[in-house]
Short mmCIF file of C-alpha atoms in Angstrom, two decimals:
data_model
loop_
_atom_site.label_atom_id
_atom_site.label_comp_id
_atom_site.label_asym_id
_atom_site.label_seq_id
_atom_site.Cartn_x
_atom_site.Cartn_y
_atom_site.Cartn_z
CA MET M 170 82.17 30.09 -21.33
CA LEU M 171 83.05 27.08 -23.47
CA ASN M 172 84.50 25.25 -20.46
CA ARG M 173 81.35 25.94 -18.49
CA LEU M 174 79.17 24.58 -21.34
CA ALA M 175 81.34 21.44 -21.57
CA TYR M 176 81.04 20.99 -17.79
CA ILE M 177 77.22 21.28 -17.94
CA LEU M 178 77.00 18.80 -20.84
CA GLN M 179 79.27 16.37 -19.03
CA ASN M 180 77.11 16.59 -15.88
CA PHE M 181 73.97 16.28 -18.02
CA LYS M 182 75.28 13.05 -19.59
CA PHE M 183 76.19 11.71 -16.16
CA LEU M 184 72.76 12.64 -14.78
CA ASN M 185 71.04 10.91 -17.73
CA LEU M 186 73.18 7.83 -17.19
CA VAL M 187 72.28 7.71 -13.47
CA LEU M 188 68.55 8.20 -14.20
CA ALA M 189 68.52 5.54 -16.93
CA SER M 190 70.37 3.07 -14.69
CA SER M 191 67.97 3.66 -11.80
CA PHE M 192 64.92 3.21 -14.07
CA ILE M 193 66.32 -0.04 -15.42
CA TYR M 194 67.13 -1.26 -11.90
CA ILE M 195 63.66 -0.37 -10.59
CA SER M 196 61.74 -1.73 -13.56
CA CYS M 197 63.54 -5.05 -13.70
CA SER M 198 61.94 -7.61 -11.45
CA ASP M 199 61.49 -11.32 -11.51
CA MET M 200 59.95 -12.25 -14.86
CA ASP M 201 57.85 -14.96 -13.23
CA SER M 202 56.21 -12.54 -10.80
CA ILE M 203 53.29 -11.98 -13.17
CA HIS M 204 52.56 -15.72 -13.06
CA ASP M 205 52.69 -16.18 -9.26
CA GLU M 206 48.94 -16.04 -8.77
CA TYR M 207 48.44 -18.84 -11.32
CA LEU M 208 51.09 -21.27 -10.04
CA ASN M 209 48.62 -23.14 -7.81
CA GLY M 210 46.46 -24.00 -10.81
CA GLU M 211 43.38 -22.41 -12.26
CA ILE M 212 40.21 -21.80 -10.29
CA ILE M 213 37.35 -23.96 -11.50
CA TYR M 214 33.85 -22.65 -10.87
CA ALA M 215 30.65 -24.66 -10.96
CA GLY M 216 27.85 -23.64 -13.30
CA LYS M 217 25.24 -21.28 -11.89
CA LEU M 218 21.61 -20.32 -12.28
CA ASP M 219 21.00 -17.36 -14.55
CA THR M 220 18.65 -14.37 -14.13
CA LEU M 221 17.53 -15.07 -10.58
CA LYS M 222 14.10 -13.88 -9.43
CA ILE M 223 12.46 -13.87 -6.01
CA ARG M 224 8.69 -14.14 -5.97
CA PRO M 225 7.06 -13.07 -2.69
CA GLY M 226 4.67 -15.39 -0.89
CA TYR M 227 2.76 -15.71 2.36
CA TYR M 228 5.56 -16.28 4.91
CA ARG M 229 7.67 -17.81 2.16
CA ALA M 230 9.50 -16.88 -1.04
CA GLN M 231 10.11 -18.66 -4.33
CA LEU M 232 13.53 -18.53 -5.99
CA GLU M 233 13.63 -19.04 -9.75
CA GLY M 234 16.52 -19.13 -12.18
CA TYR M 235 17.24 -20.26 -15.73
CA THR M 236 19.25 -23.48 -15.99
CA GLN M 237 21.09 -22.84 -19.27
CA PHE M 238 24.43 -22.18 -17.50
CA LEU M 239 23.98 -24.70 -14.68
CA GLY M 240 26.40 -27.26 -16.13
CA THR M 241 26.93 -30.26 -13.85
CA SER M 242 25.93 -28.50 -10.63
CA ASN M 243 23.92 -30.80 -8.38
CA GLN M 244 23.24 -28.66 -5.32
CA ILE M 245 22.07 -25.10 -4.66
CA THR M 246 22.79 -23.28 -1.40
CA ILE M 247 20.83 -20.25 -0.23
CA GLU M 248 22.11 -18.08 2.61
CA TYR M 249 20.06 -15.39 4.36
CA GLU M 250 20.14 -13.84 7.83
CA GLU M 251 22.65 -16.36 9.21
CA GLN M 252 20.61 -19.28 7.80
CA ILE M 253 22.03 -21.73 5.26
CA ILE M 254 19.73 -24.05 3.30
CA SER M 255 20.83 -26.50 0.61
CA TYR M 256 18.58 -28.12 -1.98
CA PRO M 257 19.45 -30.91 -4.44
CA ILE M 258 19.27 -30.20 -8.16
CA GLU M 259 17.74 -33.06 -10.13
CA ASP M 260 19.31 -34.29 -13.38
CA ASN M 261 16.22 -33.90 -15.58
CA LEU M 262 15.61 -30.17 -15.24
CA SER M 263 13.33 -27.94 -17.21
CA ASP M 264 14.46 -24.52 -18.45
CA ILE M 265 13.65 -22.93 -15.08
CA TYR M 266 14.72 -24.21 -11.67
CA SER M 267 12.37 -23.24 -8.86
CA VAL M 268 12.51 -23.76 -5.10
CA ILE M 269 10.28 -22.45 -2.30
CA ILE M 270 11.95 -21.17 0.87
CA GLU M 271 9.52 -21.82 3.73
CA ASP M 272 9.04 -20.47 7.28
CA LEU M 273 10.22 -16.91 6.68
CA ASP M 274 9.17 -13.89 8.72
CA GLU M 275 7.45 -11.01 7.00
CA GLY M 276 9.93 -8.46 5.65
CA SER M 277 12.73 -7.87 3.16
CA TYR M 278 15.57 -10.31 2.63
CA GLU M 279 18.86 -10.53 0.77
CA PHE M 280 19.53 -14.05 -0.46
CA ASN M 281 23.08 -15.15 -1.31
CA VAL M 282 22.83 -18.00 -3.82
CA TYR M 283 25.54 -20.34 -5.12
CA THR M 284 25.71 -23.83 -6.59
CA GLN M 285 28.08 -26.76 -6.18
CA ASP M 286 29.08 -29.49 -8.62
CA PRO M 287 29.92 -33.16 -7.80
CA ASN M 288 33.64 -32.28 -7.50
CA GLY M 289 32.98 -29.73 -4.75
CA ASN M 290 33.59 -26.68 -6.94
CA LEU M 291 31.43 -23.68 -6.03
CA SER M 292 29.91 -21.18 -8.42
CA ILE M 293 30.36 -17.44 -8.14
CA SER M 294 27.79 -16.34 -5.59
CA GLN M 295 24.88 -14.14 -6.56
CA THR M 296 22.90 -11.86 -4.25
CA ILE M 297 19.24 -11.09 -4.86
CA ALA M 298 16.78 -9.13 -2.76
CA GLY M 299 13.18 -10.09 -2.17
CA SER M 300 10.22 -9.60 0.13
CA VAL M 301 7.99 -11.91 2.12
CA ILE M 302 4.43 -10.91 2.91
CA GLY M 303 2.47 -11.76 6.03
CA ASP M 304 -0.50 -10.75 8.13
CA GLU M 305 0.63 -7.14 8.53
CA PHE M 306 0.84 -6.64 4.76
CA ILE M 307 -2.54 -8.26 4.21
CA SER M 308 -4.20 -6.14 6.91
CA ASP M 309 -3.07 -2.98 5.08
CA GLN M 310 -4.74 -3.99 1.80
CA ASN M 311 -8.08 -2.52 0.73
CA PRO M 312 -10.45 -4.60 -1.36
CA ARG M 313 -11.23 -3.22 -4.81
CA GLU M 314 -14.73 -1.85 -5.28
CA VAL M 315 -17.13 -3.49 -7.70
CA LEU M 316 -18.09 -1.23 -10.62
CA ASP M 317 -20.81 -3.51 -11.98
CA TYR M 318 -21.66 -7.13 -12.61
CA SER M 319 -23.75 -9.07 -15.07
CA PHE M 320 -25.10 -12.58 -15.49
CA GLU M 321 -24.80 -13.73 -19.09
CA PRO M 322 -25.57 -17.13 -20.67
CA GLU M 323 -21.88 -17.56 -21.59
CA GLY M 324 -20.68 -16.64 -18.09
CA ASN M 325 -20.89 -14.20 -15.23
CA TYR M 326 -18.88 -10.97 -15.28
CA VAL M 327 -17.68 -8.66 -12.54
CA ASN M 328 -15.99 -5.35 -13.35
CA PHE M 329 -13.85 -3.73 -10.69
CA TYR M 330 -12.71 -0.15 -10.28
CA GLY M 331 -9.05 0.46 -10.99
CA ASN M 332 -6.44 0.37 -8.25
CA ALA M 333 -6.23 4.15 -8.04
CA GLU M 334 -9.06 6.45 -7.06
CA SER M 335 -7.90 9.02 -9.59
CA GLU M 336 -5.42 9.38 -12.43
CA PHE M 337 -4.08 12.46 -10.64
CA VAL M 338 -1.52 12.42 -7.85
CA ILE M 339 -3.20 12.74 -4.47
CA TYR M 340 -1.19 14.60 -1.87
CA THR M 341 -1.49 16.57 1.35
CA LEU M 342 0.34 19.80 2.16
CA ILE M 343 1.93 19.83 5.59
CA ASP M 344 2.76 23.20 7.13
#
């Protein structure tokens, strides 16, 4: 019994030695491997517009963004539906940069927006969705009804009904 226990302990020590050696062999790799992705230098990004908004227009859209993080960027590029349009960014900017994208068809769009600085560095691209209205949208609109009007010495007044016919949900049951 004692010989058997000594044999098991001896095999257990050998097994632990083999396992420890294999873990050390597997875990040891080139110490510089964690730095490989940085050996070509750091990636420099251009400044970008912040909090982008798309405002719909009649066969056009307006892109707006805050300029606080724009840095030295001097060009903005907008990509949509296989179209690429670039606009210059002037040096004396206000707090909000605004550009109108013309000649768009009516519908929904996804705009991919990025900027570029004088050194050719690009910003991280941003994607924003927006809509463009046209004749079809306008033909579906109903004019608001006039509730009353008055002619006063200080000005004329027109009161319209609200947008909804009722404060309750209007629905139809379909069998």
